[in-house]
Coordinates of C-alpha atoms and ligand atoms in Angstrom, one line a residue:
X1 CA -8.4 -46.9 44.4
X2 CA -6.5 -44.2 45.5
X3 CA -5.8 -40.5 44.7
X4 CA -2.0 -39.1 44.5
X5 CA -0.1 -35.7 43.5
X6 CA 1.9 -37.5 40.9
X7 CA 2.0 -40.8 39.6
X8 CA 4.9 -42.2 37.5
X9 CA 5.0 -44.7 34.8
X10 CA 8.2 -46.8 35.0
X11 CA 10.5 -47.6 37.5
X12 CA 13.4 -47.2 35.1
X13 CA 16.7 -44.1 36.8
X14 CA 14.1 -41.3 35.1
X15 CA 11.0 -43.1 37.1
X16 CA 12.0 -43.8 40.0
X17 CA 14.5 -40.9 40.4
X18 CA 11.9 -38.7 39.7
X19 CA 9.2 -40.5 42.0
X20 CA 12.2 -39.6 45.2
X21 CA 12.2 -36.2 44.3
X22 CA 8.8 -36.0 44.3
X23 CA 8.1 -37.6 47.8
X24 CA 11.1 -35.0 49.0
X25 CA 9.3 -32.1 47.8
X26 CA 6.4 -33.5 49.3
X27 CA 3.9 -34.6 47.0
X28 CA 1.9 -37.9 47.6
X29 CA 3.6 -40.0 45.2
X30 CA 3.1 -43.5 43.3
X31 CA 5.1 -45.4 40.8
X32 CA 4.3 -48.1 38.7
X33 CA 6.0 -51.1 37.4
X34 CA 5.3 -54.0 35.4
X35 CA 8.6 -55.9 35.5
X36 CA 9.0 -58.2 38.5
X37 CA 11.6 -55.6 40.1
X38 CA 12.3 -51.8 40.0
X39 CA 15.0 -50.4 38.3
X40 CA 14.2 -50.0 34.4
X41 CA 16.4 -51.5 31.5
X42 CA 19.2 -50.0 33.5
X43 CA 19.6 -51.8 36.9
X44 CA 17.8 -54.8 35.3
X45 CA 19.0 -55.3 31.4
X46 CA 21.5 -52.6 30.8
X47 CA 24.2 -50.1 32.4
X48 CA 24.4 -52.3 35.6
X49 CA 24.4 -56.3 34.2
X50 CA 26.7 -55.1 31.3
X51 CA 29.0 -53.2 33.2
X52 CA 29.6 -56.0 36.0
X53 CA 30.3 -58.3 33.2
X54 CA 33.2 -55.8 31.9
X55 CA 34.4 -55.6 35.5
X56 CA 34.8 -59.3 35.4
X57 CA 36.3 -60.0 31.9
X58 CA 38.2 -56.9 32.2
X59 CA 40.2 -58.6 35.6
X60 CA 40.5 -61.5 33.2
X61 CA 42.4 -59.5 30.5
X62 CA 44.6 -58.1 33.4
X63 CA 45.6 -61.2 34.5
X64 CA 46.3 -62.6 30.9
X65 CA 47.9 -59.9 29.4
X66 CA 49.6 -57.3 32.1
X67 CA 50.0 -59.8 35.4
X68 CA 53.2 -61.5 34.1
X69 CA 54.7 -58.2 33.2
X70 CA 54.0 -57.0 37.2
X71 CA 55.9 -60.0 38.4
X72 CA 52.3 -61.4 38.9
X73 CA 53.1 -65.6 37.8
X74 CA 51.1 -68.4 37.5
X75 CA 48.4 -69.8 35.6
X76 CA 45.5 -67.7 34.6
X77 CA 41.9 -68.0 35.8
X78 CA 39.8 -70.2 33.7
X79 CA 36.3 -68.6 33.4
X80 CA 33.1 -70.3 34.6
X81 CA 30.6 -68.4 32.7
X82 CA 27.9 -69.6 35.1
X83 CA 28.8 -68.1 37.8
X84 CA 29.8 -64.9 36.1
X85 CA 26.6 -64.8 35.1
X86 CA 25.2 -65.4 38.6
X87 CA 27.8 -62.5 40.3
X88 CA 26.2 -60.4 37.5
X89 CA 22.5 -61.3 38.6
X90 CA 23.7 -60.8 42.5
X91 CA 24.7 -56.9 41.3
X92 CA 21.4 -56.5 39.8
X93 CA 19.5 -58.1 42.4
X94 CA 21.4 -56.0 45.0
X95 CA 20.8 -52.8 42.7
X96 CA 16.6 -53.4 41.8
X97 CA 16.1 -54.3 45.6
X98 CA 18.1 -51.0 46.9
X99 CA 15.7 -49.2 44.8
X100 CA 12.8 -50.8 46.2
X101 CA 14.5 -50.0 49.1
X102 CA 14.5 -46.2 48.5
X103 CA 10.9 -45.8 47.5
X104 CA 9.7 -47.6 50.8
X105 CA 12.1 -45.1 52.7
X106 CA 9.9 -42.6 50.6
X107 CA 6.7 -43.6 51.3
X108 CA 6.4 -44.0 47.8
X109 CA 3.5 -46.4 46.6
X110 CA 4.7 -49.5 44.2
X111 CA 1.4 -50.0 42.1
X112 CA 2.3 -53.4 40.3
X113 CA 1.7 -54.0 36.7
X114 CA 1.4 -52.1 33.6
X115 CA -0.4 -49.1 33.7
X116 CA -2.5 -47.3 30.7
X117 CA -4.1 -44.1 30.7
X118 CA -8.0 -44.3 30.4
X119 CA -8.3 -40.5 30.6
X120 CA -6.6 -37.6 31.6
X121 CA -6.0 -38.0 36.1
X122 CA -6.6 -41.6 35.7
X123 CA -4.1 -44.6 35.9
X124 CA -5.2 -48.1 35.6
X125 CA -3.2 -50.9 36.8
X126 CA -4.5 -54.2 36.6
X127 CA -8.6 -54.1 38.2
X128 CA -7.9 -50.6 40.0
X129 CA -7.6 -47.5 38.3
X130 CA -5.8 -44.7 40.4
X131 CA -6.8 -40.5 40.6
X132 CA -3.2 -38.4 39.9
X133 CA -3.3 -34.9 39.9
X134 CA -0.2 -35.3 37.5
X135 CA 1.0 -38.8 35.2
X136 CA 5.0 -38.7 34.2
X137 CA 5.2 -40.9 31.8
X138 CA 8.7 -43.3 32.3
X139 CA 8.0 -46.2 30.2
X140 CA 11.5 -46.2 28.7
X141 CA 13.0 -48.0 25.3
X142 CA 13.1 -51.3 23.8
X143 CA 15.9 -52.3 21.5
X144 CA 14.9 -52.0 17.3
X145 CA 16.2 -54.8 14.7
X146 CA 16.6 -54.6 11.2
X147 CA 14.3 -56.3 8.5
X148 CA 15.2 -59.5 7.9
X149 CA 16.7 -59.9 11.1
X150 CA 14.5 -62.2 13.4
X151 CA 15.8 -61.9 17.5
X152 CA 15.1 -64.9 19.7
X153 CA 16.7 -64.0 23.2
X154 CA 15.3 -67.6 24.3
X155 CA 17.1 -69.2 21.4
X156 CA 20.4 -67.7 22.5
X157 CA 21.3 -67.5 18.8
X158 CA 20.2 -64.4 17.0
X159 CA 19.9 -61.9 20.5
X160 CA 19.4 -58.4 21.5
X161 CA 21.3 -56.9 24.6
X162 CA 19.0 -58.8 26.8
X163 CA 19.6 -61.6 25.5
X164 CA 23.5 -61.3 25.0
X165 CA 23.6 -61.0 29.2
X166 CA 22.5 -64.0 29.3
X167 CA 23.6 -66.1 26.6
X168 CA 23.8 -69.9 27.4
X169 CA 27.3 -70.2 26.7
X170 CA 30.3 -68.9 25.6
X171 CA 30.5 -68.3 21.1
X172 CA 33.0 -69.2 19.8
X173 CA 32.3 -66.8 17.0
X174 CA 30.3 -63.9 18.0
X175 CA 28.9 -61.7 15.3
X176 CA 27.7 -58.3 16.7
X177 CA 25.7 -55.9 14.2
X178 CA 25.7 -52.3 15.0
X179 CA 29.1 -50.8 16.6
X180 CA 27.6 -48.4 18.5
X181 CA 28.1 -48.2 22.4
X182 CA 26.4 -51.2 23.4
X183 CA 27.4 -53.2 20.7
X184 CA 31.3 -52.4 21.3
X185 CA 31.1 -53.0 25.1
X186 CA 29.4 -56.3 24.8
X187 CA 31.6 -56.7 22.2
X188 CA 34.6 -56.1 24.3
X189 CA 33.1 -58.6 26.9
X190 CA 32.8 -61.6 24.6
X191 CA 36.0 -60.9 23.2
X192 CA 37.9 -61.2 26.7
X193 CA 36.2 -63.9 26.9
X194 CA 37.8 -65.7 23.9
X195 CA 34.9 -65.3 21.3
X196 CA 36.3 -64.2 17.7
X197 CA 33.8 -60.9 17.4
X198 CA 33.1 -59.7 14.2
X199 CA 31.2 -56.0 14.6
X200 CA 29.3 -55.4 11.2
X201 CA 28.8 -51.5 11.0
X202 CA 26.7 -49.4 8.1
X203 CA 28.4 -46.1 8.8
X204 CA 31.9 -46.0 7.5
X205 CA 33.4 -45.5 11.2
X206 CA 32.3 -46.7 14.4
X207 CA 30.7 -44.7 17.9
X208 CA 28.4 -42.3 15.5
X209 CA 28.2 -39.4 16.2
X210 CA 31.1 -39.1 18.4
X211 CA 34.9 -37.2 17.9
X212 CA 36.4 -38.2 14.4
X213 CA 39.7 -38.6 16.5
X214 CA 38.6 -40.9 19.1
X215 CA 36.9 -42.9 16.8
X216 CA 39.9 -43.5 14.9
X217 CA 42.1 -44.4 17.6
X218 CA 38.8 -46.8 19.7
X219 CA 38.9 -48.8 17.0
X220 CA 42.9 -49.0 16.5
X221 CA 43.1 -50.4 20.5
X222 CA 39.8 -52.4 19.9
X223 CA 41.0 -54.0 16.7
X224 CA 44.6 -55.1 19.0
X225 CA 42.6 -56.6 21.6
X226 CA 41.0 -58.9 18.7
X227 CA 37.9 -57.5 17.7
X228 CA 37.5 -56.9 13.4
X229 CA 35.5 -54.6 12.0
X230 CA 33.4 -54.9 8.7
X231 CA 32.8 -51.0 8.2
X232 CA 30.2 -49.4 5.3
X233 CA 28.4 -52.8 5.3
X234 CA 24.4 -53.2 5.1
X235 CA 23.5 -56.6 6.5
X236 CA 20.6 -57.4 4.2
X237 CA 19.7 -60.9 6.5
X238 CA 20.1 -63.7 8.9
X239 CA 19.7 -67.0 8.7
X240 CA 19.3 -68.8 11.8
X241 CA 19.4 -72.9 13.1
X242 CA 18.9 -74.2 16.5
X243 CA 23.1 -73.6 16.9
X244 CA 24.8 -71.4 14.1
X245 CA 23.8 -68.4 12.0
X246 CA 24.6 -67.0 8.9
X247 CA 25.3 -63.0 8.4
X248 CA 24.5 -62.1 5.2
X249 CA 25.7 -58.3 4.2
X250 CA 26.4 -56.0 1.1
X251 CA 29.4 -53.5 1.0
X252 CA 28.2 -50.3 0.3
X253 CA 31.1 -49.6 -1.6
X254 CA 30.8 -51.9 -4.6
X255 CA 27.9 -53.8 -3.7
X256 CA 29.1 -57.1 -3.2
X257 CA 27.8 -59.6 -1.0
X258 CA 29.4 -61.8 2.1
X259 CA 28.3 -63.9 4.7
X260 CA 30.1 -64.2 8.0
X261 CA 29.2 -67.5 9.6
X262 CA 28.4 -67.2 13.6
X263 CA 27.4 -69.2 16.9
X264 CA 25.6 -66.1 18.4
X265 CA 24.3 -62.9 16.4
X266 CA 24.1 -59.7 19.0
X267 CA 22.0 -57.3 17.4
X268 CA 22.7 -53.8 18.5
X269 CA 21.2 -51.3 16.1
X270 CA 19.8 -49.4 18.4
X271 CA 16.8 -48.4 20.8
X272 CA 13.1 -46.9 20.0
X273 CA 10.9 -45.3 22.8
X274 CA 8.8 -48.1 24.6
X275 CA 4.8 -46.5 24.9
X276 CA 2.9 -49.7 24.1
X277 CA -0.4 -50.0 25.8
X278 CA -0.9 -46.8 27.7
X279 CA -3.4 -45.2 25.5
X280 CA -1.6 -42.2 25.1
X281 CA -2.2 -41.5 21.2
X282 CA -5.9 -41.8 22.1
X283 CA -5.2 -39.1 24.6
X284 CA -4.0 -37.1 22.3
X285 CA -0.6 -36.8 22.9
X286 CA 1.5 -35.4 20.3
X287 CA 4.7 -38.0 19.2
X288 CA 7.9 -37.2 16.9
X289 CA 7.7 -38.6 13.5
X290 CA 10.5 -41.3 15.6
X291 CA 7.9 -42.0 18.3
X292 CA 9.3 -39.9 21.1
X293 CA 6.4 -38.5 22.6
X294 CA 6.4 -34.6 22.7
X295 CA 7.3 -32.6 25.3
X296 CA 7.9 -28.7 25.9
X297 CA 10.7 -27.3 28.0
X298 CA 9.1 -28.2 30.9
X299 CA 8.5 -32.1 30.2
X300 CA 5.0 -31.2 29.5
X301 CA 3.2 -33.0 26.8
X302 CA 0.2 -31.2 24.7
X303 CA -2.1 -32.6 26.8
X304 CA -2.4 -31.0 30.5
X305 CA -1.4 -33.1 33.6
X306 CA 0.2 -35.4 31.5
X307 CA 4.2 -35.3 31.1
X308 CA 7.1 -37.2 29.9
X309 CA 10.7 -37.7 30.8
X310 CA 13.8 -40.1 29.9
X311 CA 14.1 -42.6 26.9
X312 CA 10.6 -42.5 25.4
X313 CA 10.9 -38.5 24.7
X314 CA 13.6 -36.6 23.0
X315 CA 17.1 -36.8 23.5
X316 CA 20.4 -38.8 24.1
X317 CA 18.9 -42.5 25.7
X318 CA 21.3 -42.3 28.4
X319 CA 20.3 -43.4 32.1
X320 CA 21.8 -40.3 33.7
X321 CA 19.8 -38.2 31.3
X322 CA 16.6 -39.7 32.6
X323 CA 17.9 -38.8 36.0
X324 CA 17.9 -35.7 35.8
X325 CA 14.7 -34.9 33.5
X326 CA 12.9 -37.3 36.5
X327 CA 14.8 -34.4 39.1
X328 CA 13.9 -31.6 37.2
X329 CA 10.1 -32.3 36.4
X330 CA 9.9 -33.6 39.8
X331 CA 10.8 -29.6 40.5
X332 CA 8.1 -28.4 38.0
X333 CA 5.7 -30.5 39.7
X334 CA 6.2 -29.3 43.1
X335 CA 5.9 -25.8 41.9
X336 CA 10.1 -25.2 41.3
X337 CA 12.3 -24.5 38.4
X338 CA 13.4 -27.5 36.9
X339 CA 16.4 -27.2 34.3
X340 CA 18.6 -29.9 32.6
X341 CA 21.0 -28.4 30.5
X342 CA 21.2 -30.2 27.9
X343 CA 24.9 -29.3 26.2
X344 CA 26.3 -30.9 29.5
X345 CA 25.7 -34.5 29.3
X346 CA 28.5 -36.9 28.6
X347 CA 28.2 -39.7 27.2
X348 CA 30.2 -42.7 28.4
X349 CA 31.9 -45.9 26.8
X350 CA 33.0 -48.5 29.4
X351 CA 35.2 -50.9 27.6
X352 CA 38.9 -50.3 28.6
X353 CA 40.1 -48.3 27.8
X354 CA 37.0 -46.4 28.4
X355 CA 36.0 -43.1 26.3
X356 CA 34.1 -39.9 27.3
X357 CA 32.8 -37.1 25.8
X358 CA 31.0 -34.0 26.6
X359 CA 29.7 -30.5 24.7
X360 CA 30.4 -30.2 21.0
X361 CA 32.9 -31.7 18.3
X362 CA 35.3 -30.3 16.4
X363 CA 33.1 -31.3 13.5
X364 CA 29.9 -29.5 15.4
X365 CA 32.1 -26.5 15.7
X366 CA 33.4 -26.5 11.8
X367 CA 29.8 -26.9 10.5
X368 CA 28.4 -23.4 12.9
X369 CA 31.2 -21.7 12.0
X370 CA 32.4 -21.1 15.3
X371 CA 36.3 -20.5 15.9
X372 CA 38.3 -22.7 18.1
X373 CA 41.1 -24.5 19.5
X374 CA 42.3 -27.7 20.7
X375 CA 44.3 -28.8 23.1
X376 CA 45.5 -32.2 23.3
X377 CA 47.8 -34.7 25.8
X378 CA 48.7 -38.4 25.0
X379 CA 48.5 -40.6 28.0
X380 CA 52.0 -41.6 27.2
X381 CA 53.1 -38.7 29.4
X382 CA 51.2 -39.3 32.3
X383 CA 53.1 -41.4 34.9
X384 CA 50.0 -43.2 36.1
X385 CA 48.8 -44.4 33.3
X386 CA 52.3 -46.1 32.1
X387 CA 52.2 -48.0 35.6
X388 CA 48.7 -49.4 34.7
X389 CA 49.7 -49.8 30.8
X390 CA 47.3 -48.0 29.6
X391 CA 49.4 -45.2 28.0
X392 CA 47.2 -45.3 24.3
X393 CA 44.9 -42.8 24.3
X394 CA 44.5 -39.2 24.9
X395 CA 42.4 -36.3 26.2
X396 CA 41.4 -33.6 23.9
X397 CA 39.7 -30.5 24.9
X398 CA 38.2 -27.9 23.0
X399 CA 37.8 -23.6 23.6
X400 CA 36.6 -21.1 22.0
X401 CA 39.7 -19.9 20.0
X402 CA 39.1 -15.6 21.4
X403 CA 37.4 -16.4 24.8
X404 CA 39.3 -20.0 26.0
X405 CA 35.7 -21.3 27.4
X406 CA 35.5 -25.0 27.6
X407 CA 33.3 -25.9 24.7
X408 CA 33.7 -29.4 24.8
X409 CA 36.3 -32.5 25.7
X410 CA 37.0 -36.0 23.9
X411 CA 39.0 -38.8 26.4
X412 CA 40.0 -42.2 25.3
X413 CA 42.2 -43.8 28.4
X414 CA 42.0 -44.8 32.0
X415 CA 39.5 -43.7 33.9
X416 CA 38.3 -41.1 31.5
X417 CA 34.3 -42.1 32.4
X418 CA 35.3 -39.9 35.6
X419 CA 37.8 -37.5 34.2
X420 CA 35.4 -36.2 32.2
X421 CA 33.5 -34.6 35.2
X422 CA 35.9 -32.3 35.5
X423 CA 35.4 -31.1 32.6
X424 CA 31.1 -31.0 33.3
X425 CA 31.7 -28.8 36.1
X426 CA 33.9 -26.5 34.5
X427 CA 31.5 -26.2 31.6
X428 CA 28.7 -26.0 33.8
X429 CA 30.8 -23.0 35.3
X430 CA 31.6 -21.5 32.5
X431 CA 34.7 -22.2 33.0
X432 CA 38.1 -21.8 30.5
X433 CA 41.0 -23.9 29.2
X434 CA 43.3 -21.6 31.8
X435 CA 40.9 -22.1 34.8
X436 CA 41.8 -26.3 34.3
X437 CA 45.5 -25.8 33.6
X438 CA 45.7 -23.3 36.7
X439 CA 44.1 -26.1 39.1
X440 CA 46.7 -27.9 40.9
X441 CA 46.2 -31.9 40.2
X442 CA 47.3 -34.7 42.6
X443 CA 50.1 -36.4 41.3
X444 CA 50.3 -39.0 39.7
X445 CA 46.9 -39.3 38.7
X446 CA 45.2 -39.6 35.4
X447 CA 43.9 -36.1 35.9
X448 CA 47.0 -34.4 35.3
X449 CA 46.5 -35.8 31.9
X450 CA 43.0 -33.2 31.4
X451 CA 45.2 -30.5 33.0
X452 CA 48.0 -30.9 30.4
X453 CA 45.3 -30.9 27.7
X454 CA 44.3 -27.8 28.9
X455 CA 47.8 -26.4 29.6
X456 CA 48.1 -27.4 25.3
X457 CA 45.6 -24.8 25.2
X458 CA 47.6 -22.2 26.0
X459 CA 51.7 -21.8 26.1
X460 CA 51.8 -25.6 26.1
X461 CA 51.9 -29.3 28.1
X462 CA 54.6 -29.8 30.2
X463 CA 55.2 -33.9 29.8
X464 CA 54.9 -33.8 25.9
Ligands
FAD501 C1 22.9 -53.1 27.5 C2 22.7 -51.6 27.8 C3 23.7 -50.9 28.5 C4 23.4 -49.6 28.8 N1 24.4 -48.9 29.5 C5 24.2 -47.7 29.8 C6 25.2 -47.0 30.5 O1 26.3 -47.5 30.9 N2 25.0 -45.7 30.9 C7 23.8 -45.0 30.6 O2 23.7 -43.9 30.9 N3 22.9 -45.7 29.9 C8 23.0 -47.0 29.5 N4 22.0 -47.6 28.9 C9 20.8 -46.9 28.6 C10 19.9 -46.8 29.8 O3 19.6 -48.1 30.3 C11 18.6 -46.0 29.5 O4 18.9 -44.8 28.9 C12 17.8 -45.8 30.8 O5 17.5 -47.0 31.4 C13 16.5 -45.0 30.4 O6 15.8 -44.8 31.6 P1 14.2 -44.6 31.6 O7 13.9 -44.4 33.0 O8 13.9 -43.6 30.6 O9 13.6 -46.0 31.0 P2 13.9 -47.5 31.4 O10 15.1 -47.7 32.2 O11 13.7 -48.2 30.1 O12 12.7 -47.9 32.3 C14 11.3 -47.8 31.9 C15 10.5 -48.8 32.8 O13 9.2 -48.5 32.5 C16 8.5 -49.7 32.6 N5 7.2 -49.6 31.9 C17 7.1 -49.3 30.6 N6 5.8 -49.1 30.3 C18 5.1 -49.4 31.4 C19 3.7 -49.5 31.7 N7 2.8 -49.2 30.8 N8 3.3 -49.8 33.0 C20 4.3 -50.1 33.9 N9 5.6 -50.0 33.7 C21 6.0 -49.7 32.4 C22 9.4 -50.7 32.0 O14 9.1 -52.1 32.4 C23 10.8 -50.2 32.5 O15 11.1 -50.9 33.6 C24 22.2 -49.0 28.5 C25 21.2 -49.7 27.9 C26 21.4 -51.0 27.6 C27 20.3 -51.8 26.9

C-alpha cells in the first residue's frame, strides 16, 4: 500500500494529462489503468487508430482519383488490409508506449488494474488498496447501441468503433447506423476502401448539432465520393448470421419499412459515460439523469476529495476536452486556478475534406436573439486549395453584427482541423472579424481562405 497527493482513474488524454500536470506541480501522483496499455479509447480504440486508417485510405483516394490528373501514371496501389491494419496497430503502439513513457519521466506510479473506491481517500486495485489525499475520476465512455441491435466486435459482423478498426476483412457492403462523427469518418475509410456504405440516420440531416450550412454541403461531397444516406430513418432491428446482416428500419415520414442487406453493420449511435465498478453511487456521488457524474465548476463532485474530469462528466466527449479539464483540475489540486472555457472547443471531423467548428451557430445565435453577421469564402478562390483539388467547401465566420467579435466559425475544406485555431485564439482574445482580415497571411496557403471570410465581414473578400 501506498499514500499519494492524487490518484487518477484512467489513463485515457483527461487521465493521464492530468496525472503530468500533477507531478509538474508537484504532487505525489498515481494513475491507474486496467487496459493492458495507457492511453484511453483515444490512443488505443479511437482518435489515433481511426485517424491513421484515414491517413492511409485517404493516400489511396489521391492516387485513384487526383494522381492521373498531376501527371502522376501508372497503376494504383492495391490495398492489403492486413498490413494496414498492422501500420495502424504500430501508431498506436508507438502512441500508448510514449505515454507510458511520459509518466515514468514523471515519476508517476502506474497501479495496474481497475480501481473502485471503497471509501472516500481509498483506491483499490486488485489485493492493495492505496491512501489519496484526492481521486480524479477518468474512467471515460463506452459506445451505446440501440434495442434490438446486438454488437459482437468478435464476430466482425454487427460492430461498434472497436470493432470496425479491426474488422477481419474488407465489406463489400458496409451498413453504418448513426451519421454522427465517428460514424462518417469510419464511414469515409471503408468507402475508400471500396465498400458500398449505406449511413442510416434518425435526424433528418447528418453531424447534429453542427452548422445547417456545412451539413448541407458534408453530405453533398460525401454522397460524390460514394457514400448514400438513408435520412429520418429509425432502425427498429438487426438480424445477424455468421457472414451477412439484415438492417431493418422505418421512415419516419410515412412509416414504411426497409431492409438494407449488409456484410458488416457499424454501429455508431453514440457514447455513454463508462463508471462501472468503482463504487461511486455507494459513495454518494451525485450523476446526471444521462449518467455523467456531477461535478461543480471546479471538477468537484458532491462528495469531498473525490473529482471528475473528461468523458464520464458533462460536456462535449472530445479527447482535447478531457485534456484540458485533466490540466485544469490538476491546477485546482495543486492549490491554482484552473479554467476551461468552455465556448472555445472545436470540434473536429477528419474525413477529407475535413470540417471544424468552434463557438456558436447561426441557429444558436437566432434562437438567443442575438444580432449578427456572417462572413463567408468558397475555397474556390483560394489558389492552394485548387492545386490540391479540394476547392468545395468554405469557411464561414460569424460576429456580432454592432461589435464584429468573433462569435463563432464553420470550415469545410483542406486543412480546416488546423485553420480553425486561428480562429480559437482570436476568440480566446476576444478578438473581431477586422483583427483576422487585418493579419497578413502567407500566401498561398489555406489560411488566406479564413482571412477572406473575415475580410466578407466587413467591405468584402478580395478573390470572390
Ligand atoms: C473511433 C473514435 C474516434 C475518436 N476520434 C476522436 C478525435 O478525433 N478527436 C477527439 O477529440 N476525440 C475523439 N474521440 C473521442 C475521444 O476518444 C474521447 O473523448 C477521449 O478518449 C475521452 O478521454 P477520457 O480520458 O475522458 O476517457 P478515455 O479515453 O475513455 O479513457 C478512460 C480510461 O479509463 C480506464 N478505466 C475506466 N474505469 C477504470 C477503472 N475502474 N479502473 C482503471 N481504469 C479504468 C479505461 O480503461 C480507459 O482506458 C474518438 C472516439 C472514438 C471511439
Amino acid at each position: 500500500m501506498a499514500s499519494y497527493d492524487v490518484i487518477i482513474i484512467g489513463a485515457g488524454p483527461g487521465g493521464y494529462v492530468s496525472a503530468i500536470r500533477c507531478a509538474q506541480l508537484g504532487l505525489k501522483t498515481a494513475i491507474v489503468e486496467g487496459r493492458e496499455t495507457l492511453g484511453g479509447t483515444c490512443l488505443n480504440v479511437g482518435c489515433i487508430p481511426s485517424k491513421a486508417l484515414l491517413n492511409a485510405t485517404h493516400h489511396l483516394h489521391e492516387a485513384e482519383h487526383n494522381f492521373a490528373a498531376m501527371g502522376l501514371k501508372g497503376k494504383s496501389p492495391s490495398v492489403d488490409w492486413k498490413q494496414m491494419k498492422a501500420y495502424k496497430d504500430d501508431v498506436v503502439g508507438q502512441n500508448t508506449g510514449g505515454v507510458e513513457f511520459l509518466m515514468k519521466k514523471n515519476k508517476i506510479d502506474w497501479l495496474k488494474g481497475w480501481a473502485s473506491i471503497p471509501a472516500v481517500g481509498k483506491v483499490k486495485v486488485g489485493e492493495e488498496t492505496h491512501d489519496a489525499k484526492n481521486i480524479v475520476v477518468a474512467s471515460g465512455s463506452v459506445p451505446t447501441s440501440l434495442p434490438g441491435v446486438e454488437v459482437d466486435n468478435d464476430g466482425g459482423i454487427v460492430v461498434d468503433s472497436t470493432g470496425a478498426l479491426e474488422l477481419p476483412k474488407v465489406p463489400k457492403k458496409l451498413v453504418v447506423i448513426g451519421a454522427g462523427v465517428i460514424g462518417l469518418e469510419l464511414g469515409s475509410v471503408y468507402a475508400r476502401l471500396g465498400s458500398e456504405v449505406t449511413v442510416v440516420e434518425f435526424m433528418d440531416f447528418i453531424t447534429p448539432g453542427m452548422d445547417a450550412d456545412v451539413q448541407r454541403t458534408f453530405k453533398k461531397l460525401l454522397e460524390k465520393q460514394g457514400l448514400k444516406f438513408v435520412l429520418g430513418a429509425a432502425v427498429s432491428g438487426v438480424e445477424a448470421s455468421k457472414t451477412k446482416a439484415k438492417v431493418n428500419y422505418k421512415l419516419k415520414k410515412d412509416d414504411s419499412e426497409h431492409t438494407l442487406d449488409a456484410d458488416a453493420v457499424l454501429v455508431a449511435t453514440g457514447r455513454k459515460p463508462f463508471t462501472d465498478g468503482l463504487g461511486l453511487a455507494e459513495l454518494g456521488v451525485a450523476f446526471t439523469p444521462r449518467g455523467q457524474i456531477q461535478t461543480d465548476a471546479h471538477w468537484a463532485t458532491n462528495v469531498p476529495g473525490i473529482y471528475a474530469i473528461g468523458d464520464a462528466i458533462v460536456g462535449p466527449m472530445l479527447a482535447h476536452k478531457a485534456e484540458d479539464e485533466g490540466m485544469a483540475v490538476a491546477e485546482v489540486l495543486a492549490g491554482k486556478h484552473g479554467h476551461v472555457n468552455y465556448d472555445v472547443i472545436p470540434g473536429v471531423v477528419y474525413t477529407s475534406p475535413e470540417v471544424a467548428t468552434v463557438g456558436k451557430t447561426e441557429a444558436q445565435l437566432k434562437e438567443e436573439g442575438r444580432k449578427f453577421k456572417i462572413g463567408k469564402f468558397s475555397f474556390m478562390g483560394n489558389a492552394r486549395a485548387k492545386a490540391v483539388f479540394q476547392g468545395d467547401g468554405f469557411v464561414k465566420l460569424i460576429a456580432d453584427a454592432e461589435t464584429d467579435r468573433l462569435l463563432g466559425a464553420a470550415i469545410i475544406g483542406p486543412g480546416a482541423g488546423d485553420l480553425i485555431h486561428e480562429i480559437c485564439v482570436g476568440m480566446e482574445f476576444g478578438a473581431s472579424a477586422q483583427d483576422i482580415a487585418l493579419t497578413c497571411h502567407a500566401h498561398p496557403t489555406y489560411s488566406e481562405a479564413v482571412r477572406e471570410a473575415a475580410l466578407a465581414c466587413g467591405d468584402g473578400p478580395i478573390h470572390a
